[in-house]
């Protein structure tokens, strides 16, 4: 276990979950299901079974430092890497890789978002063990693919090569397809959802950045003497704004020649939208979801309601809506038009000078 490391990405704002998710406390820090653990804490708990707490690195925006340390008392302040600007996942991962490289020359690394839900934890841990063993012995990039349960248009897809085992080479990556293409992907059985969970060894990913994303690698390589020193944050603060804004998927995964996928099924959900939360939540006989609140439904179906626990909602003749209240904002929005929530947030920021962000 001592060579196992994990990078948890926890810097997103989760605007599609507004008003439940806000700038000062985005979705990864929230307890959606009343378990007493936030999504970040659940992610840490899972990973900590296979990775020592001292080898878990959290990368997030500088404004969330205190919140992370409050929620994860097992880690030290220097395990929280603070981005002064949001520059997508490739710079985030490059920063953490350089920090690990300054500590050791041998590491098997898991990269995990902080806002995913895993329902079958034992299956997940078995999958990660298999993946760690593979990257320890092979200089390959590995991603976890999830067997699709529906023709989902909100996820990226991985096309797998032919084979007899769950470990296959990747043929293609496809970003969020339209409904017709998603249906084809679902029916062929050749496509898996891209989980956004990656594994690799240190040498493999350093080489991949140097060859495929030199414009990012060079930025971070320039600070080699600063990592794990008192000057690290000053270097990052000065350099980060000029770092390219690019995802690890586009910058590395889609360009690398030797990428493998471990075909998996461990009850994975990317909690990116109200729709994804609705899909995986328990429902009443009329397909309504009420989370952490008291709700009475009359002639209503297909709704998701999230209110403060002390509130009671009586809902009549509503079909397919999101009803969500948090602090000083109440949102009532058609579930099928949830993509407009970002527009609503932007409009409210302009109208009310960011008061409700």
mmCIF file of C-alpha atoms in Angstrom:
data_model
loop_
_atom_site.group_PDB
_atom_site.id
_atom_site.type_symbol
_atom_site.label_atom_id
_atom_site.label_comp_id
_atom_site.label_asym_id
_atom_site.label_seq_id
_atom_site.Cartn_x
_atom_site.Cartn_y
_atom_site.Cartn_z
ATOM 1 C CA UNK A 1 0.000 0.000 0.000
ATOM 2 C CA UNK A 2 2.874 2.403 0.649
ATOM 3 C CA UNK A 3 3.358 2.954 -3.119
ATOM 4 C CA UNK A 4 -0.338 3.679 -3.702
ATOM 5 C CA UNK A 5 -1.311 7.321 -4.099
ATOM 6 C CA UNK A 6 -4.580 9.029 -4.909
ATOM 7 C CA UNK A 7 -5.387 12.432 -6.352
ATOM 8 C CA UNK A 8 -8.902 13.586 -5.486
ATOM 9 C CA UNK A 9 -10.145 16.483 -7.616
ATOM 10 C CA UNK A 10 -12.388 18.710 -5.506
ATOM 11 C CA UNK A 11 -12.361 22.152 -7.065
ATOM 12 C CA UNK A 12 -15.618 22.273 -9.048
ATOM 13 C CA UNK A 13 -18.453 24.707 -8.348
ATOM 14 C CA UNK A 14 -21.320 22.325 -9.196
ATOM 15 C CA UNK A 15 -23.467 25.072 -10.715
ATOM 16 C CA UNK A 16 -25.898 22.566 -12.237
ATOM 17 C CA UNK A 17 -26.999 21.697 -8.668
ATOM 18 C CA UNK A 18 -27.879 25.293 -7.816
ATOM 19 C CA UNK A 19 -29.328 26.384 -5.419
ATOM 20 C CA UNK A 20 -28.290 23.366 -3.321
ATOM 21 C CA UNK A 21 -24.694 23.798 -4.514
ATOM 22 C CA UNK A 22 -23.254 27.303 -4.075
ATOM 23 C CA UNK A 23 -19.871 28.913 -4.659
ATOM 24 C CA UNK A 24 -19.066 28.911 -0.959
ATOM 25 C CA UNK A 25 -20.129 25.272 -0.491
ATOM 26 C CA UNK A 26 -20.354 23.330 -3.770
ATOM 27 C CA UNK A 27 -21.802 19.868 -4.186
ATOM 28 C CA UNK A 28 -18.703 17.852 -3.210
ATOM 29 C CA UNK A 29 -19.005 19.240 0.320
ATOM 30 C CA UNK A 30 -22.712 18.428 0.684
ATOM 31 C CA UNK A 31 -24.500 15.477 2.266
ATOM 32 C CA UNK A 32 -27.169 14.671 -0.304
ATOM 33 C CA UNK A 33 -28.674 11.636 1.396
ATOM 34 C CA UNK A 34 -28.617 12.394 5.102
ATOM 35 C CA UNK A 35 -25.804 9.915 5.804
ATOM 36 C CA UNK A 36 -23.717 12.411 7.740
ATOM 37 C CA UNK A 37 -20.957 12.253 5.083
ATOM 38 C CA UNK A 38 -20.414 14.582 2.151
ATOM 39 C CA UNK A 39 -19.519 13.328 -1.322
ATOM 40 C CA UNK A 40 -15.890 14.299 -0.682
ATOM 41 C CA UNK A 41 -15.856 12.416 2.624
ATOM 42 C CA UNK A 42 -17.396 9.331 1.000
ATOM 43 C CA UNK A 43 -14.745 9.451 -1.737
ATOM 44 C CA UNK A 44 -11.962 9.728 0.831
ATOM 45 C CA UNK A 45 -13.420 6.893 2.920
ATOM 46 C CA UNK A 46 -13.482 4.534 -0.089
ATOM 47 C CA UNK A 47 -9.989 5.352 -1.253
ATOM 48 C CA UNK A 48 -8.537 5.140 2.251
ATOM 49 C CA UNK A 49 -9.163 1.361 2.232
ATOM 50 C CA UNK A 50 -6.412 1.024 -0.385
ATOM 51 C CA UNK A 51 -4.330 4.176 -0.013
ATOM 52 C CA UNK A 52 -2.769 5.439 3.244
ATOM 53 C CA UNK A 53 -4.272 8.746 4.371
ATOM 54 C CA UNK A 54 -0.882 10.447 4.066
ATOM 55 C CA UNK A 55 -0.736 9.452 0.363
ATOM 56 C CA UNK A 56 -4.090 11.031 -0.525
ATOM 57 C CA UNK A 57 -3.803 14.447 -2.159
ATOM 58 C CA UNK A 58 -6.746 16.791 -2.545
ATOM 59 C CA UNK A 59 -6.578 19.389 -5.316
ATOM 60 C CA UNK A 60 -9.062 22.214 -4.981
ATOM 61 C CA UNK A 61 -9.571 25.939 -5.232
ATOM 62 C CA UNK A 62 -7.853 28.014 -2.605
ATOM 63 C CA UNK A 63 -11.179 29.207 -1.169
ATOM 64 C CA UNK A 64 -12.077 25.667 -0.029
ATOM 65 C CA UNK A 65 -8.948 24.921 2.029
ATOM 66 C CA UNK A 66 -10.567 25.328 5.460
ATOM 67 C CA UNK A 67 -13.660 23.385 4.409
ATOM 68 C CA UNK A 68 -11.546 20.448 3.190
ATOM 69 C CA UNK A 69 -9.484 20.316 6.370
ATOM 70 C CA UNK A 70 -12.657 20.482 8.436
ATOM 71 C CA UNK A 71 -14.246 17.582 6.557
ATOM 72 C CA UNK A 72 -11.089 15.446 6.289
ATOM 73 C CA UNK A 73 -9.315 15.555 9.671
ATOM 74 C CA UNK A 74 -7.068 12.609 8.724
ATOM 75 C CA UNK A 75 -5.076 14.691 6.252
ATOM 76 C CA UNK A 76 -2.575 17.486 6.850
ATOM 77 C CA UNK A 77 -2.699 20.955 5.356
ATOM 78 C CA UNK A 78 0.185 20.237 2.969
ATOM 79 C CA UNK A 79 -1.858 17.440 1.367
ATOM 80 C CA UNK A 80 -4.338 20.028 0.080
ATOM 81 C CA UNK A 81 -3.030 21.559 -3.138
ATOM 82 C CA UNK A 82 -4.560 24.971 -3.731
ATOM 83 C CA UNK A 83 -5.326 26.259 -7.208
ATOM 84 C CA UNK A 84 -5.631 30.056 -7.398
ATOM 85 C CA UNK A 85 -7.550 29.762 -10.676
ATOM 86 C CA UNK A 86 -9.692 27.044 -12.242
ATOM 87 C CA UNK A 87 -7.831 25.585 -15.221
ATOM 88 C CA UNK A 88 -9.672 22.291 -15.828
ATOM 89 C CA UNK A 89 -8.436 18.791 -15.000
ATOM 90 C CA UNK A 90 -5.102 18.536 -16.849
ATOM 91 C CA UNK A 91 -3.329 21.297 -14.864
ATOM 92 C CA UNK A 92 -4.975 20.056 -11.672
ATOM 93 C CA UNK A 93 -3.549 16.561 -12.225
ATOM 94 C CA UNK A 94 -0.176 17.869 -13.448
ATOM 95 C CA UNK A 95 0.218 19.824 -10.212
ATOM 96 C CA UNK A 96 -0.485 16.753 -8.079
ATOM 97 C CA UNK A 97 1.792 14.549 -10.203
ATOM 98 C CA UNK A 98 4.669 16.964 -9.707
ATOM 99 C CA UNK A 99 4.070 17.007 -5.979
ATOM 100 C CA UNK A 100 4.142 13.188 -5.864
ATOM 101 C CA UNK A 101 7.286 13.132 -8.029
ATOM 102 C CA UNK A 102 8.986 15.391 -5.470
ATOM 103 C CA UNK A 103 8.215 12.841 -2.745
ATOM 104 C CA UNK A 104 8.977 9.507 -4.449
ATOM 105 C CA UNK A 105 10.169 7.951 -7.682
ATOM 106 C CA UNK A 106 7.792 4.968 -7.485
ATOM 107 C CA UNK A 107 4.039 5.414 -7.236
ATOM 108 C CA UNK A 108 0.871 3.818 -8.548
ATOM 109 C CA UNK A 109 -1.697 6.577 -8.776
ATOM 110 C CA UNK A 110 -5.486 6.727 -8.755
ATOM 111 C CA UNK A 111 -7.205 9.887 -9.986
ATOM 112 C CA UNK A 112 -10.783 10.276 -8.753
ATOM 113 C CA UNK A 113 -13.362 13.055 -8.885
ATOM 114 C CA UNK A 114 -14.847 13.980 -5.516
ATOM 115 C CA UNK A 115 -18.489 14.075 -6.597
ATOM 116 C CA UNK A 116 -19.252 10.526 -7.750
ATOM 117 C CA UNK A 117 -21.509 8.072 -5.992
ATOM 118 C CA UNK A 118 -20.453 4.412 -5.720
ATOM 119 C CA UNK A 119 -23.198 2.037 -4.605
ATOM 120 C CA UNK A 120 -21.217 -1.239 -4.643
ATOM 121 C CA UNK A 121 -18.150 -0.394 -2.599
ATOM 122 C CA UNK A 122 -16.731 -3.925 -2.417
ATOM 123 C CA UNK A 123 -16.893 -4.278 -6.207
ATOM 124 C CA UNK A 124 -15.302 -0.857 -6.565
ATOM 125 C CA UNK A 125 -12.390 -1.756 -4.289
ATOM 126 C CA UNK A 126 -11.844 -5.048 -6.124
ATOM 127 C CA UNK A 127 -11.772 -3.144 -9.416
ATOM 128 C CA UNK A 128 -9.267 -0.610 -8.078
ATOM 129 C CA UNK A 129 -7.039 -3.425 -6.762
ATOM 130 C CA UNK A 130 -7.026 -5.011 -10.214
ATOM 131 C CA UNK A 131 -6.217 -1.656 -11.778
ATOM 132 C CA UNK A 132 -3.387 -0.887 -9.383
ATOM 133 C CA UNK A 133 -1.835 -4.284 -10.043
ATOM 134 C CA UNK A 134 -2.065 -3.669 -13.807
ATOM 135 C CA UNK A 135 -0.427 -0.230 -13.790
ATOM 136 C CA UNK A 136 2.257 -1.460 -11.390
ATOM 137 C CA UNK A 137 3.353 -3.995 -14.006
ATOM 138 C CA UNK A 138 2.554 -2.127 -17.227
ATOM 139 C CA UNK A 139 3.512 1.302 -18.535
ATOM 140 C CA UNK A 140 -0.042 1.993 -19.689
ATOM 141 C CA UNK A 141 -2.781 4.460 -18.933
ATOM 142 C CA UNK A 142 -5.885 2.811 -17.503
ATOM 143 C CA UNK A 143 -9.402 4.182 -17.272
ATOM 144 C CA UNK A 144 -12.445 2.620 -15.652
ATOM 145 C CA UNK A 145 -15.390 2.087 -17.994
ATOM 146 C CA UNK A 146 -18.883 1.584 -16.610
ATOM 147 C CA UNK A 147 -21.358 -0.789 -18.231
ATOM 148 C CA UNK A 148 -24.212 1.489 -19.366
ATOM 149 C CA UNK A 149 -27.692 0.901 -18.001
ATOM 150 C CA UNK A 150 -29.407 3.288 -20.427
ATOM 151 C CA UNK A 151 -28.631 5.375 -23.550
ATOM 152 C CA UNK A 152 -27.381 8.339 -21.511
ATOM 153 C CA UNK A 153 -26.493 11.538 -23.410
ATOM 154 C CA UNK A 154 -24.820 13.262 -20.462
ATOM 155 C CA UNK A 155 -21.768 10.989 -20.218
ATOM 156 C CA UNK A 156 -18.717 10.400 -22.373
ATOM 157 C CA UNK A 157 -18.311 6.927 -23.911
ATOM 158 C CA UNK A 158 -15.386 4.559 -24.426
ATOM 159 C CA UNK A 159 -15.402 2.078 -27.310
ATOM 160 C CA UNK A 160 -13.601 -1.116 -26.332
ATOM 161 C CA UNK A 161 -11.628 -3.509 -28.522
ATOM 162 C CA UNK A 162 -12.516 -7.174 -28.887
ATOM 163 C CA UNK A 163 -11.409 -9.569 -26.173
ATOM 164 C CA UNK A 164 -12.415 -12.143 -23.592
ATOM 165 C CA UNK A 165 -11.512 -10.326 -20.357
ATOM 166 C CA UNK A 166 -12.698 -7.167 -18.640
ATOM 167 C CA UNK A 167 -9.397 -5.494 -19.468
ATOM 168 C CA UNK A 168 -9.410 -4.206 -23.055
ATOM 169 C CA UNK A 169 -7.626 -1.667 -25.198
ATOM 170 C CA UNK A 170 -9.498 1.546 -25.938
ATOM 171 C CA UNK A 171 -10.551 2.069 -29.558
ATOM 172 C CA UNK A 172 -12.177 5.499 -29.322
ATOM 173 C CA UNK A 173 -13.443 8.112 -26.890
ATOM 174 C CA UNK A 174 -16.671 9.957 -27.685
ATOM 175 C CA UNK A 175 -17.919 12.941 -25.725
ATOM 176 C CA UNK A 176 -21.599 13.293 -24.830
ATOM 177 C CA UNK A 177 -23.462 11.919 -27.878
ATOM 178 C CA UNK A 178 -26.922 12.901 -29.078
ATOM 179 C CA UNK A 179 -29.875 10.655 -28.212
ATOM 180 C CA UNK A 180 -29.755 8.682 -31.466
ATOM 181 C CA UNK A 181 -26.042 7.938 -31.187
ATOM 182 C CA UNK A 182 -26.347 7.107 -27.479
ATOM 183 C CA UNK A 183 -28.987 4.528 -28.359
ATOM 184 C CA UNK A 184 -26.626 2.939 -30.910
ATOM 185 C CA UNK A 185 -23.811 2.896 -28.357
ATOM 186 C CA UNK A 186 -26.060 1.265 -25.785
ATOM 187 C CA UNK A 187 -27.306 -1.450 -28.159
ATOM 188 C CA UNK A 188 -23.926 -2.492 -29.591
ATOM 189 C CA UNK A 189 -22.420 -3.505 -26.255
ATOM 190 C CA UNK A 190 -19.058 -2.115 -27.441
ATOM 191 C CA UNK A 191 -19.324 1.129 -25.526
ATOM 192 C CA UNK A 192 -18.889 1.888 -21.838
ATOM 193 C CA UNK A 193 -19.448 5.097 -19.917
ATOM 194 C CA UNK A 194 -16.281 7.039 -19.166
ATOM 195 C CA UNK A 195 -16.146 7.200 -15.372
ATOM 196 C CA UNK A 196 -13.411 9.828 -15.201
ATOM 197 C CA UNK A 197 -11.464 7.563 -12.827
ATOM 198 C CA UNK A 198 -7.919 6.918 -14.063
ATOM 199 C CA UNK A 199 -4.934 4.837 -12.927
ATOM 200 C CA UNK A 200 -1.299 4.936 -13.981
ATOM 201 C CA UNK A 201 2.187 4.688 -12.571
ATOM 202 C CA UNK A 202 4.266 7.799 -12.003
ATOM 203 C CA UNK A 203 6.705 7.274 -14.871
ATOM 204 C CA UNK A 204 3.924 6.644 -17.399
ATOM 205 C CA UNK A 205 1.963 9.804 -16.641
ATOM 206 C CA UNK A 206 5.051 12.019 -16.431
ATOM 207 C CA UNK A 207 6.105 10.781 -19.873
ATOM 208 C CA UNK A 208 2.575 11.297 -21.242
ATOM 209 C CA UNK A 209 2.494 14.921 -20.085
ATOM 210 C CA UNK A 210 5.963 15.599 -21.486
ATOM 211 C CA UNK A 211 5.059 14.137 -24.886
ATOM 212 C CA UNK A 212 1.369 15.015 -25.298
ATOM 213 C CA UNK A 213 0.895 18.183 -23.227
ATOM 214 C CA UNK A 214 4.308 19.873 -23.152
ATOM 215 C CA UNK A 215 2.681 23.296 -22.796
ATOM 216 C CA UNK A 216 1.315 22.159 -19.426
ATOM 217 C CA UNK A 217 4.244 19.953 -18.411
ATOM 218 C CA UNK A 218 6.787 22.717 -18.966
ATOM 219 C CA UNK A 219 4.861 25.119 -16.738
ATOM 220 C CA UNK A 220 4.965 22.725 -13.803
ATOM 221 C CA UNK A 221 8.443 21.344 -14.490
ATOM 222 C CA UNK A 222 9.783 24.879 -14.088
ATOM 223 C CA UNK A 223 8.881 24.727 -10.399
ATOM 224 C CA UNK A 224 10.695 21.461 -9.661
ATOM 225 C CA UNK A 225 12.816 22.984 -6.886
ATOM 226 C CA UNK A 226 9.793 24.518 -5.153
ATOM 227 C CA UNK A 227 7.587 21.458 -4.568
ATOM 228 C CA UNK A 228 7.288 20.443 -0.928
ATOM 229 C CA UNK A 229 8.943 23.678 0.170
ATOM 230 C CA UNK A 230 7.685 26.931 1.668
ATOM 231 C CA UNK A 231 7.934 28.516 -1.800
ATOM 232 C CA UNK A 232 5.567 26.099 -3.561
ATOM 233 C CA UNK A 233 2.379 28.148 -3.175
ATOM 234 C CA UNK A 234 4.039 31.345 -4.359
ATOM 235 C CA UNK A 235 5.258 29.573 -7.510
ATOM 236 C CA UNK A 236 1.802 28.100 -8.175
ATOM 237 C CA UNK A 237 0.067 31.440 -7.572
ATOM 238 C CA UNK A 238 2.336 33.207 -10.051
ATOM 239 C CA UNK A 239 2.266 30.526 -12.746
ATOM 240 C CA UNK A 240 -1.284 29.206 -12.691
ATOM 241 C CA UNK A 241 -3.119 32.017 -14.436
ATOM 242 C CA UNK A 242 -1.032 31.503 -17.584
ATOM 243 C CA UNK A 243 -1.532 27.720 -17.579
ATOM 244 C CA UNK A 244 -3.639 26.359 -20.464
ATOM 245 C CA UNK A 245 -7.256 25.513 -19.655
ATOM 246 C CA UNK A 246 -7.570 21.921 -20.863
ATOM 247 C CA UNK A 247 -9.083 18.648 -19.702
ATOM 248 C CA UNK A 248 -7.109 15.469 -19.090
ATOM 249 C CA UNK A 249 -9.501 13.669 -21.459
ATOM 250 C CA UNK A 250 -8.729 15.941 -24.408
ATOM 251 C CA UNK A 251 -5.091 16.578 -23.548
ATOM 252 C CA UNK A 252 -3.926 13.042 -22.678
ATOM 253 C CA UNK A 253 -6.549 10.280 -22.871
ATOM 254 C CA UNK A 254 -7.705 10.916 -26.443
ATOM 255 C CA UNK A 255 -4.141 11.317 -27.741
ATOM 256 C CA UNK A 256 -2.270 8.535 -25.949
ATOM 257 C CA UNK A 257 -1.600 5.380 -27.972
ATOM 258 C CA UNK A 258 -1.615 2.752 -25.237
ATOM 259 C CA UNK A 259 -4.776 3.314 -23.207
ATOM 260 C CA UNK A 260 -6.646 0.427 -21.617
ATOM 261 C CA UNK A 261 -10.093 0.270 -20.061
ATOM 262 C CA UNK A 262 -11.177 -1.916 -17.182
ATOM 263 C CA UNK A 263 -14.833 -2.726 -17.868
ATOM 264 C CA UNK A 264 -16.637 -2.364 -14.565
ATOM 265 C CA UNK A 265 -19.994 -2.397 -12.840
ATOM 266 C CA UNK A 266 -19.890 -1.056 -9.287
ATOM 267 C CA UNK A 267 -23.020 1.070 -9.074
ATOM 268 C CA UNK A 268 -21.374 4.241 -10.379
ATOM 269 C CA UNK A 269 -23.223 7.526 -10.801
ATOM 270 C CA UNK A 270 -21.749 10.848 -11.787
ATOM 271 C CA UNK A 271 -23.776 13.214 -9.655
ATOM 272 C CA UNK A 272 -23.486 16.025 -12.155
ATOM 273 C CA UNK A 273 -27.122 17.035 -12.479
ATOM 274 C CA UNK A 274 -30.461 16.920 -10.737
ATOM 275 C CA UNK A 275 -31.452 14.339 -13.350
ATOM 276 C CA UNK A 276 -28.648 11.984 -12.330
ATOM 277 C CA UNK A 277 -29.614 12.398 -8.671
ATOM 278 C CA UNK A 278 -33.233 11.671 -9.561
ATOM 279 C CA UNK A 279 -32.298 8.540 -11.528
ATOM 280 C CA UNK A 280 -30.478 6.870 -8.638
ATOM 281 C CA UNK A 281 -32.739 7.963 -5.754
ATOM 282 C CA UNK A 282 -35.527 5.827 -4.254
ATOM 283 C CA UNK A 283 -38.945 6.717 -5.637
ATOM 284 C CA UNK A 284 -42.533 6.382 -4.477
ATOM 285 C CA UNK A 285 -45.270 4.622 -6.437
ATOM 286 C CA UNK A 286 -45.636 7.692 -8.673
ATOM 287 C CA UNK A 287 -41.904 8.000 -9.393
ATOM 288 C CA UNK A 288 -41.501 11.002 -7.073
ATOM 289 C CA UNK A 289 -38.289 11.576 -5.105
ATOM 290 C CA UNK A 290 -38.169 13.470 -1.804
ATOM 291 C CA UNK A 291 -34.722 13.832 -0.223
ATOM 292 C CA UNK A 292 -34.171 14.838 3.395
ATOM 293 C CA UNK A 293 -37.544 16.580 3.643
ATOM 294 C CA UNK A 294 -41.214 16.061 4.399
ATOM 295 C CA UNK A 295 -43.313 16.035 1.237
ATOM 296 C CA UNK A 296 -46.923 15.202 0.415
ATOM 297 C CA UNK A 297 -47.679 14.576 -3.260
ATOM 298 C CA UNK A 298 -51.160 14.812 -4.804
ATOM 299 C CA UNK A 299 -51.772 13.946 -8.460
ATOM 300 C CA UNK A 300 -48.057 14.424 -9.034
ATOM 301 C CA UNK A 301 -45.443 12.228 -10.670
ATOM 302 C CA UNK A 302 -41.803 12.186 -11.713
ATOM 303 C CA UNK A 303 -40.648 15.037 -9.461
ATOM 304 C CA UNK A 304 -37.573 15.508 -7.287
ATOM 305 C CA UNK A 305 -37.949 17.640 -4.156
ATOM 306 C CA UNK A 306 -35.049 18.736 -1.934
ATOM 307 C CA UNK A 307 -35.834 21.105 0.935
ATOM 308 C CA UNK A 308 -34.456 21.850 4.397
ATOM 309 C CA UNK A 309 -35.431 18.990 6.769
ATOM 310 C CA UNK A 310 -37.725 21.191 8.853
ATOM 311 C CA UNK A 311 -39.794 22.238 5.822
ATOM 312 C CA UNK A 312 -42.989 20.544 4.639
ATOM 313 C CA UNK A 313 -43.911 20.710 0.945
ATOM 314 C CA UNK A 314 -47.434 19.929 -0.278
ATOM 315 C CA UNK A 315 -47.321 19.484 -4.048
ATOM 316 C CA UNK A 316 -50.373 19.070 -6.253
ATOM 317 C CA UNK A 317 -50.584 18.350 -9.993
ATOM 318 C CA UNK A 318 -46.892 18.721 -10.726
ATOM 319 C CA UNK A 319 -45.218 16.425 -13.248
ATOM 320 C CA UNK A 320 -41.510 16.171 -13.981
ATOM 321 C CA UNK A 321 -40.190 19.082 -11.929
ATOM 322 C CA UNK A 322 -37.254 19.946 -9.700
ATOM 323 C CA UNK A 323 -38.295 21.698 -6.501
ATOM 324 C CA UNK A 324 -35.208 22.680 -4.520
ATOM 325 C CA UNK A 325 -34.748 25.186 -1.721
ATOM 326 C CA UNK A 326 -31.521 26.102 0.008
ATOM 327 C CA UNK A 327 -30.896 29.118 2.187
ATOM 328 C CA UNK A 328 -32.549 32.056 0.465
ATOM 329 C CA UNK A 329 -33.336 30.527 -2.933
ATOM 330 C CA UNK A 330 -36.232 28.396 -4.171
ATOM 331 C CA UNK A 331 -35.902 26.785 -7.606
ATOM 332 C CA UNK A 332 -38.851 25.288 -9.491
ATOM 333 C CA UNK A 333 -37.707 24.005 -12.865
ATOM 334 C CA UNK A 334 -38.734 21.351 -15.384
ATOM 335 C CA UNK A 335 -36.495 18.323 -14.952
ATOM 336 C CA UNK A 336 -36.182 17.908 -18.716
ATOM 337 C CA UNK A 337 -34.893 21.489 -19.001
ATOM 338 C CA UNK A 338 -32.374 21.348 -16.165
ATOM 339 C CA UNK A 339 -29.602 22.368 -18.571
ATOM 340 C CA UNK A 340 -31.027 25.893 -18.258
ATOM 341 C CA UNK A 341 -30.044 26.101 -14.584
ATOM 342 C CA UNK A 342 -26.625 27.490 -15.483
ATOM 343 C CA UNK A 343 -28.397 30.219 -17.452
ATOM 344 C CA UNK A 344 -30.597 30.949 -14.444
ATOM 345 C CA UNK A 345 -27.533 31.248 -12.204
ATOM 346 C CA UNK A 346 -25.820 33.620 -14.630
ATOM 347 C CA UNK A 347 -28.965 35.727 -14.955
ATOM 348 C CA UNK A 348 -29.393 35.961 -11.177
ATOM 349 C CA UNK A 349 -25.741 36.926 -10.752
ATOM 350 C CA UNK A 350 -26.241 39.818 -13.134
ATOM 351 C CA UNK A 351 -29.630 40.866 -11.737
ATOM 352 C CA UNK A 352 -28.672 40.616 -8.060
ATOM 353 C CA UNK A 353 -24.921 41.269 -8.260
ATOM 354 C CA UNK A 354 -23.906 37.758 -7.274
ATOM 355 C CA UNK A 355 -25.903 37.763 -4.041
ATOM 356 C CA UNK A 356 -27.460 34.337 -4.722
ATOM 357 C CA UNK A 357 -24.494 32.553 -6.312
#
